[in-house]
Amino acid sequence: MAQVLEFKLPDLGEGLTEAEIVRWLVQVGDVVAVDQPVVEVETAKAMVEVPCPYGGVVTARFGEEGAELPVGAPLLTVAVGEGAEGHRPAADPGTDGGAARAGEQPGARERRSEGSGNVLVGYGTSEAPARRRRVRPQGRASGVTAGAGTAGAGSSGAGVPGRANGRVRAAEPVDGPVPVISPLVRRLARENDLDLRELTGSGPDGLILRADVEYALRAAAAQGGRAAREAGPHPDGTVREQALAATAGATATAGAAVTEPAGVAGSAVPPGDVRIPLKGVRGAVADKLARSRREIPDATCWVDADATELMRARAAMNAASGPKISLVALLARICTAALARFPELNSTVDTQAREIVRFDHVHLGFAAQTDRGLVVPVVRDAHARDAEALTSEFARLTEAARAGRLTPGELTGGTFTLNNYGVFGVDGSTPIVNHPEAAMLGVGRIVPKPWVHEGELAVRQVVQLSLTFDHRVCDGGTAGGFLRYVADCVEQPAVLLRTL
């Protein structure tokens, strides 16, 4: 007899707690093999294809494309064993988890330890601890929850009480202690007159997270906006009282969750405005940059350098047979040589221990602009690679970044960052340090400019170099010495050869 097994979103590593469904790779009724990728998800770090540890027939999928799911939430169910081919549901239940389970045979909820076990980080195919079921008393309705459910209308989860965009909300308040740990979550709910008993948390054992509260507020505000637009004047000059009442209730519930433009207090946000969620890669970048600005007292110094000789050296290297050497690889070699002379800048600050930690290796990050936002892939042990090896690794990581295939390990652990913003056609910048690193070297465009060379005015290839650094790890003298050494190597590559 076929057995229905539930596959949950695994721990994707690097402390990530949720992921967004980008693309389903299987349909309900499809036959899948063990370790076959079944869904493509996007985390704050990278795009990941998630393999299923079971082989059989897909009987249900949970979550639409674009929905965010917490780690441990059901992804799909698979019928395995003898008779699995005939265990096909009549229709795809979409995000309706209750419907997916309604047709399960006796014993289908049992878990077994069989499976490949190859499910990314910290997640296997063995029995997971049972999650607490929450009691939902009858006879009480939730205004906020109703708003959330309505906001999700139009998705495959439409008509499912309390479910919108892949998140679960209780259709009715619950009795007993509210599973909330964070004082911030309680304060956010209190300030917006939101009853936490009306929510079902997406955290472990139903724990209510800040994201759950914010989602409920956004859903209520969105419902209020639609009601306001529907409350426009009728041909007979009357106004829909019901829509106005809904708008007032949603606005009161949302509270500070929505900031209304000046001059339209009490009304919805103009329909022409666009709201773009800060999530995925964009959200991760925003959080990191904001944290860097809050915690790092940075300073920037810069210098113009004559890059004519560096460009000639690169042309000579590429004229010979063999792989071509990229300019960013030469700049990386210069960076690693400079960090060997000024190790203060290859460090981080341990704020808990109040210590500066200097690294004995250089994991060099480099800024890469992609369609999904700015990412910083990391070249491991850059100090031990020659120009040819650096060129190859830069090319591999850049291609993976543009395709959205970088792993979390390839996006973390950097000790110093090289930012070649000259590719955007600009001369200079004051970049934000890539937290928790201590410094970043910026390189502008290389352009012909008048330059005094050997006592005479000449047209030379000039570049502006800038160094943004954490003033806690060193003073201006060290930062200036580092930048001057980099500039000397750019102007006279032979300087670099003497230090190798």
XYZ file of C-alpha atoms in Angstrom:
500
model
C 0.000 0.000 0.000
C 1.271 3.443 -0.882
C 2.361 5.703 1.939
C 2.084 9.510 1.773
C 5.172 11.298 3.092
C 5.436 15.005 3.737
C 8.577 16.838 2.622
C 9.251 20.098 4.473
C 11.340 23.106 3.499
C 14.817 22.175 4.748
C 17.288 24.301 6.657
C 19.212 26.031 3.863
C 22.140 26.960 6.106
C 23.794 30.282 7.050
C 21.078 31.032 9.620
C 18.359 31.484 6.995
C 14.850 30.992 8.339
C 12.635 31.401 5.259
C 12.669 31.211 1.485
C 10.517 32.409 -1.394
C 9.170 29.945 -3.926
C 10.465 31.079 -7.313
C 9.428 28.199 -9.561
C 7.880 24.794 -9.103
C 9.716 22.132 -11.087
C 7.032 19.456 -10.668
C 3.249 19.300 -10.893
C 0.778 17.360 -8.779
C 0.608 13.864 -10.253
C 4.194 13.881 -11.534
C 6.472 10.971 -10.730
C 9.681 12.080 -9.036
C 12.912 10.215 -8.372
C 14.944 10.313 -5.191
C 16.994 13.543 -4.990
C 15.212 15.063 -7.990
C 14.927 18.886 -7.718
C 11.276 19.733 -7.143
C 11.247 23.472 -6.459
C 13.469 26.491 -6.953
C 13.553 28.866 -3.981
C 15.251 32.174 -3.351
C 16.737 33.020 0.014
C 18.444 36.156 1.180
C 21.699 34.592 -0.027
C 21.087 32.779 -3.280
C 18.773 30.840 -5.583
C 18.620 27.154 -4.638
C 17.065 24.079 -6.236
C 15.662 21.889 -3.472
C 15.847 18.113 -4.070
C 13.213 15.757 -2.669
C 14.564 12.806 -0.665
C 11.599 10.600 -1.636
C 10.715 8.875 -4.877
C 7.082 8.500 -5.856
C 4.047 10.471 -7.023
C 3.521 14.103 -6.020
C 0.115 14.314 -4.340
C 0.130 17.936 -3.136
C 2.126 21.141 -3.286
C 2.088 23.820 -0.584
C 2.611 27.439 -1.572
C 2.380 29.324 -4.824
C 5.232 30.830 -6.781
C 6.084 34.075 -5.005
C 4.986 32.844 -1.579
C 7.398 32.895 1.371
C 7.648 29.797 3.549
C 9.476 29.388 6.862
C 11.971 26.585 7.331
C 10.074 23.469 8.406
C 6.874 24.349 6.555
C 5.448 21.643 4.241
C 6.614 21.861 0.624
C 4.875 18.855 -0.909
C 3.635 15.358 -0.203
C 4.744 12.268 -2.091
C 3.036 8.876 -2.307
C 5.719 6.184 -2.152
C 5.705 2.426 -2.256
C 3.507 -0.100 -4.016
C 0.405 1.423 -5.529
C 1.829 4.950 -5.592
C 0.981 5.366 -9.283
C -2.690 5.111 -8.476
C -2.427 7.565 -5.589
C -3.091 10.671 -7.654
C -5.389 13.434 -6.342
C -8.365 14.542 -8.371
C -7.139 18.144 -8.399
C -4.169 20.167 -7.211
C -5.119 21.504 -3.772
C -2.656 24.371 -4.243
C -1.867 25.901 -0.912
C -4.776 24.253 0.908
C -2.928 22.017 3.347
C -6.204 20.728 4.840
C -7.463 19.545 1.463
C -4.145 17.859 0.760
C -4.469 15.777 3.876
C -8.158 15.038 3.534
C -7.585 12.097 1.168
C -4.741 10.493 3.086
C -5.138 6.823 3.880
C -4.732 5.454 7.408
C -1.117 5.616 8.465
C -0.249 8.205 5.836
C 0.945 10.705 8.441
C 3.524 8.273 9.740
C 7.075 9.148 8.896
C 9.790 6.695 8.024
C 13.544 7.066 7.971
C 13.982 5.891 4.381
C 15.230 8.355 1.808
C 18.481 9.726 0.561
C 18.968 12.140 3.429
C 20.664 14.517 0.976
C 18.515 17.543 1.764
C 20.952 20.439 2.081
C 22.030 21.557 5.546
C 20.715 20.348 8.878
C 17.691 18.468 7.542
C 17.188 14.803 6.989
C 14.404 12.416 6.111
C 13.921 10.941 9.556
C 11.009 11.604 11.897
C 10.778 15.233 12.994
C 9.495 16.282 16.436
C 5.738 16.621 16.505
C 4.568 20.214 16.326
C 2.045 21.483 18.814
C -1.485 21.749 17.502
C -3.330 24.883 18.513
C -6.950 24.749 19.630
C -9.237 27.082 17.746
C -12.535 27.705 19.554
C -15.622 28.214 17.488
C -17.922 31.174 17.322
C -15.410 34.029 17.223
C -14.248 35.720 14.036
C -11.095 37.745 13.442
C -11.286 41.048 11.630
C -7.567 41.165 10.877
C -7.540 37.564 9.767
C -10.454 38.139 7.471
C -8.525 40.955 5.874
C -5.527 38.727 5.390
C -7.630 36.025 3.805
C -9.264 38.488 1.449
C -5.922 39.970 0.515
C -4.881 36.545 -0.697
C -7.876 36.205 -2.992
C -6.961 35.427 -6.545
C -4.170 33.028 -5.646
C -4.517 29.279 -5.628
C -5.244 29.560 -1.940
C -8.339 31.685 -2.534
C -11.247 30.585 -0.463
C -9.045 29.064 2.215
C -9.738 30.894 5.489
C -6.799 32.796 6.881
C -4.312 31.961 4.129
C -2.735 34.574 1.874
C 0.433 34.482 -0.209
C 1.505 31.198 1.274
C 1.325 32.274 4.939
C -1.092 30.716 7.397
C -3.328 32.759 9.644
C -5.825 31.455 12.177
C -9.420 31.836 11.100
C -10.461 32.295 14.724
C -8.809 33.474 17.971
C -7.174 30.899 20.188
C -7.325 30.386 23.931
C -4.405 29.877 26.263
C -0.925 31.452 26.299
C 0.110 33.285 23.151
C 3.383 31.814 21.800
C 5.416 35.021 21.581
C 8.974 35.430 22.840
C 10.100 38.755 21.396
C 9.109 41.932 23.306
C 9.437 43.740 19.972
C 6.678 41.595 18.474
C 4.408 42.287 21.442
C 5.035 46.031 21.245
C 4.422 46.119 17.490
C 1.115 44.340 17.957
C 0.126 46.541 20.907
C 0.910 49.786 19.056
C -1.291 48.687 16.166
C -4.169 47.313 18.280
C -3.594 43.796 16.977
C -4.701 40.828 19.091
C -1.928 38.236 18.907
C -4.435 35.520 19.760
C -5.872 36.001 16.295
C -2.668 34.851 14.586
C -1.025 31.505 14.042
C 2.749 31.874 14.109
C 4.994 30.590 11.348
C 7.885 29.869 13.721
C 8.717 26.604 15.474
C 5.760 25.200 17.439
C 3.551 28.035 16.244
C 5.836 30.797 17.566
C 4.590 34.201 16.395
C 7.369 36.107 14.649
C 7.659 39.768 13.750
C 7.073 38.826 10.100
C 3.698 37.333 11.061
C 2.555 40.578 12.703
C 3.828 42.741 9.849
C 2.143 40.495 7.301
C -1.201 40.728 9.084
C -0.934 44.524 9.177
C -0.034 44.740 5.497
C -2.873 42.428 4.555
C -5.367 44.517 6.516
C -4.045 47.717 4.958
C -4.282 46.247 1.461
C -7.882 45.230 2.100
C -8.596 48.748 3.334
C -7.101 50.255 0.182
C -9.338 48.169 -2.045
C -12.380 49.056 0.020
C -11.578 52.755 -0.244
C -11.351 52.610 -4.025
C -14.657 50.734 -4.163
C -16.213 53.448 -1.961
C -16.086 56.100 -4.661
C -19.172 58.209 -5.519
C -21.976 56.401 -7.305
C -23.904 57.937 -10.185
C -26.605 58.957 -7.732
C -24.075 60.734 -5.518
C -24.234 58.197 -2.701
C -21.327 56.387 -1.088
C -21.111 52.747 -0.170
C -21.364 52.796 3.597
C -20.186 49.239 3.882
C -16.944 49.984 2.029
C -16.320 53.054 4.156
C -16.769 51.013 7.308
C -14.341 48.389 6.026
C -11.810 51.093 5.201
C -12.041 52.608 8.662
C -11.624 49.246 10.343
C -8.627 48.259 8.225
C -6.937 51.630 8.743
C -7.371 51.391 12.505
C -5.953 47.884 12.514
C -2.986 48.700 10.317
C -1.995 51.716 12.428
C 1.546 52.739 11.732
C 2.082 49.903 9.245
C 1.138 52.212 6.363
C 2.326 55.793 6.093
C -0.138 57.905 4.223
C 1.061 60.664 1.901
C 0.636 64.226 3.096
C -2.675 65.741 2.152
C -4.567 62.448 1.878
C -4.906 61.545 5.555
C -7.689 59.056 6.109
C -7.636 57.868 2.496
C -5.829 55.089 0.690
C -2.424 55.403 -0.904
C -2.819 56.728 -4.471
C -3.209 53.788 -6.874
C -0.330 55.048 -9.041
C 2.235 54.527 -6.284
C 4.321 51.360 -6.360
C 5.428 49.371 -3.313
C 8.368 47.030 -3.763
C 8.935 44.529 -0.908
C 12.430 44.520 0.551
C 12.957 40.776 0.506
C 15.282 38.196 -0.950
C 18.637 39.522 -2.117
C 17.423 43.133 -2.113
C 16.253 42.828 1.478
C 19.481 41.191 2.603
C 21.548 43.945 0.979
C 19.384 46.614 2.607
C 19.797 45.050 6.047
C 23.554 44.686 5.681
C 24.107 48.235 4.434
C 21.935 49.691 7.181
C 23.814 47.687 9.799
C 27.148 48.812 8.385
C 26.110 52.458 8.622
C 24.883 51.991 12.200
C 27.879 50.097 13.548
C 30.968 51.078 11.553
C 32.562 54.534 11.938
C 33.920 54.623 8.403
C 36.129 57.126 6.633
C 37.228 57.430 3.004
C 40.456 58.561 1.379
C 41.216 58.642 -2.339
C 43.968 59.312 -4.857
C 44.337 59.605 -8.639
C 46.806 57.221 -10.219
C 48.381 56.849 -13.656
C 47.326 53.380 -14.837
C 49.061 53.563 -18.199
C 51.845 51.140 -17.271
C 49.409 48.688 -15.682
C 47.349 48.613 -18.875
C 50.489 48.070 -20.935
C 51.587 45.237 -18.667
C 48.210 43.550 -19.018
C 48.310 43.937 -22.817
C 51.771 42.339 -22.891
C 50.621 39.438 -20.730
C 47.608 38.799 -22.954
C 49.697 39.027 -26.139
C 51.403 35.800 -25.183
C 49.754 32.418 -25.603
C 47.636 31.165 -22.752
C 44.545 32.317 -20.859
C 43.789 36.022 -20.877
C 44.291 37.950 -17.653
C 41.520 40.269 -16.505
C 42.107 43.725 -15.072
C 40.206 42.886 -11.900
C 42.554 39.926 -11.349
C 45.580 42.241 -11.486
C 43.878 44.623 -9.066
C 43.156 41.669 -6.784
C 46.853 40.709 -6.799
C 47.702 44.274 -5.854
C 45.127 44.182 -3.024
C 46.476 40.974 -1.512
C 50.037 42.306 -1.654
C 48.913 45.539 0.037
C 47.057 43.641 2.749
C 50.206 41.644 3.479
C 51.948 44.963 4.217
C 48.973 46.506 6.053
C 47.181 43.594 7.786
C 45.152 45.988 9.947
C 42.724 46.364 7.042
C 42.217 42.604 6.656
C 40.291 42.295 9.891
C 36.978 42.643 11.669
C 35.806 44.039 15.011
C 34.358 41.648 17.585
C 32.011 44.030 19.378
C 31.104 41.490 22.066
C 34.705 40.886 23.115
C 35.813 44.420 22.167
C 38.649 42.981 20.111
C 40.045 43.441 16.616
C 40.414 40.104 14.835
C 43.115 40.053 12.128
C 42.844 37.269 9.574
C 45.792 35.208 8.377
C 44.094 34.664 5.008
C 42.462 36.893 2.405
C 38.996 35.884 1.265
C 38.445 38.595 -1.318
C 34.908 39.725 -2.052
C 34.042 41.644 -5.193
C 30.880 43.577 -5.954
C 28.792 42.132 -8.783
C 25.636 43.779 -10.105
C 22.946 41.325 -11.210
C 19.299 41.452 -12.212
C 18.451 40.316 -8.680
C 20.468 43.089 -7.051
C 23.980 43.669 -5.766
C 25.812 40.585 -4.538
C 29.357 40.113 -3.261
C 30.827 36.716 -4.235
C 33.951 35.704 -2.340
C 37.191 34.339 -3.795
C 38.607 32.007 -1.151
C 42.317 32.267 -0.351
C 42.883 34.981 -2.927
C 46.353 35.600 -1.484
C 47.428 32.124 -2.627
C 46.230 32.474 -6.238
C 48.119 33.867 -9.204
C 46.598 36.218 -11.789
C 45.509 33.373 -14.038
C 43.751 31.489 -11.242
C 42.109 34.700 -10.035
C 40.833 35.463 -13.536
C 39.254 32.023 -13.787
C 37.614 32.248 -10.365
C 36.282 35.762 -10.975
C 34.712 34.581 -14.235
C 33.137 31.521 -12.618
C 31.637 33.443 -9.710
C 30.406 36.273 -11.930
C 28.589 33.840 -14.215
C 27.050 32.067 -11.218
C 25.968 35.418 -9.741
C 24.203 36.492 -12.932
C 22.462 33.134 -13.158
C 21.455 33.291 -9.500
C 23.314 30.058 -8.726
C 25.717 31.222 -6.042
C 25.671 29.095 -2.905
C 25.474 30.684 0.558
C 29.089 29.654 1.120
C 30.183 31.626 -1.952
C 28.524 34.771 -0.638
C 29.845 34.808 2.913
C 33.114 34.819 4.802
C 34.876 37.677 2.992
C 37.638 39.598 4.756
C 38.139 42.466 2.258
C 36.136 43.715 -0.728
C 37.195 45.056 -4.131
C 34.571 47.259 -5.800
C 35.163 48.036 -9.470
C 32.446 50.653 -9.955
C 34.298 52.020 -12.973
C 32.300 49.587 -15.095
C 29.326 51.915 -14.557
C 31.223 54.795 -16.154
C 31.880 56.774 -12.963
C 35.149 58.111 -11.612
C 34.702 57.904 -7.854
C 32.520 56.746 -5.006
C 32.401 56.500 -1.222
C 31.166 52.919 -0.836
C 29.721 51.463 2.352
C 31.950 48.898 4.040
C 30.695 45.341 3.564
C 29.846 44.448 7.167
C 31.518 42.838 9.110
C 34.673 43.563 7.117
C 36.909 46.539 7.873
C 37.694 48.032 4.461
C 36.814 48.228 0.788
C 38.891 49.389 -2.165
C 36.975 51.225 -4.879
C 38.236 51.549 -8.460
C 36.794 54.093 -10.883
C 36.891 54.106 -14.672
C 40.240 54.347 -16.447
C 40.097 57.247 -18.917
C 42.606 59.376 -20.872
C 43.412 62.580 -18.993
C 46.103 65.275 -19.042
C 48.869 64.174 -16.676
C 52.372 65.385 -15.892
C 54.639 62.490 -16.758
C 58.430 62.755 -16.390
C 58.182 66.525 -16.185
C 56.027 66.968 -19.270
C 52.309 67.243 -19.868
C 50.972 64.135 -21.570
C 47.746 62.211 -22.082
C 47.762 59.221 -19.729
C 45.290 56.546 -18.588
C 44.145 57.839 -15.197
C 42.072 56.077 -12.542
C 40.725 57.232 -9.192
C 41.214 54.841 -6.272
C 39.296 55.163 -3.009
C 39.562 53.318 0.284
C 36.706 53.241 2.773
C 37.800 51.802 6.095
C 36.634 51.168 9.637
C 38.369 53.821 11.735
C 38.325 51.489 14.728
C 40.886 49.131 13.203
C 43.434 51.746 12.143
C 44.173 55.438 11.805
C 44.509 57.566 8.697
C 48.233 56.903 8.416
C 47.712 53.180 7.913
C 44.838 53.700 5.496
C 46.838 56.272 3.543
C 49.846 53.964 3.422
C 47.728 51.131 2.062
C 46.157 53.300 -0.628
C 49.491 54.845 -1.614
C 51.025 51.402 -2.022
C 48.118 50.316 -4.241
C 48.532 53.463 -6.337
C 52.294 52.852 -6.669
C 51.643 49.321 -7.928
C 49.112 50.631 -10.443
C 51.550 53.266 -11.710
C 54.584 50.994 -11.647
C 53.690 47.274 -11.717
C 57.328 46.451 -11.098
C 56.774 47.585 -7.493
C 54.459 44.612 -7.065
C 57.055 42.229 -8.470
C 59.615 43.405 -5.937
C 57.296 42.533 -3.040
C 56.269 39.055 -4.195
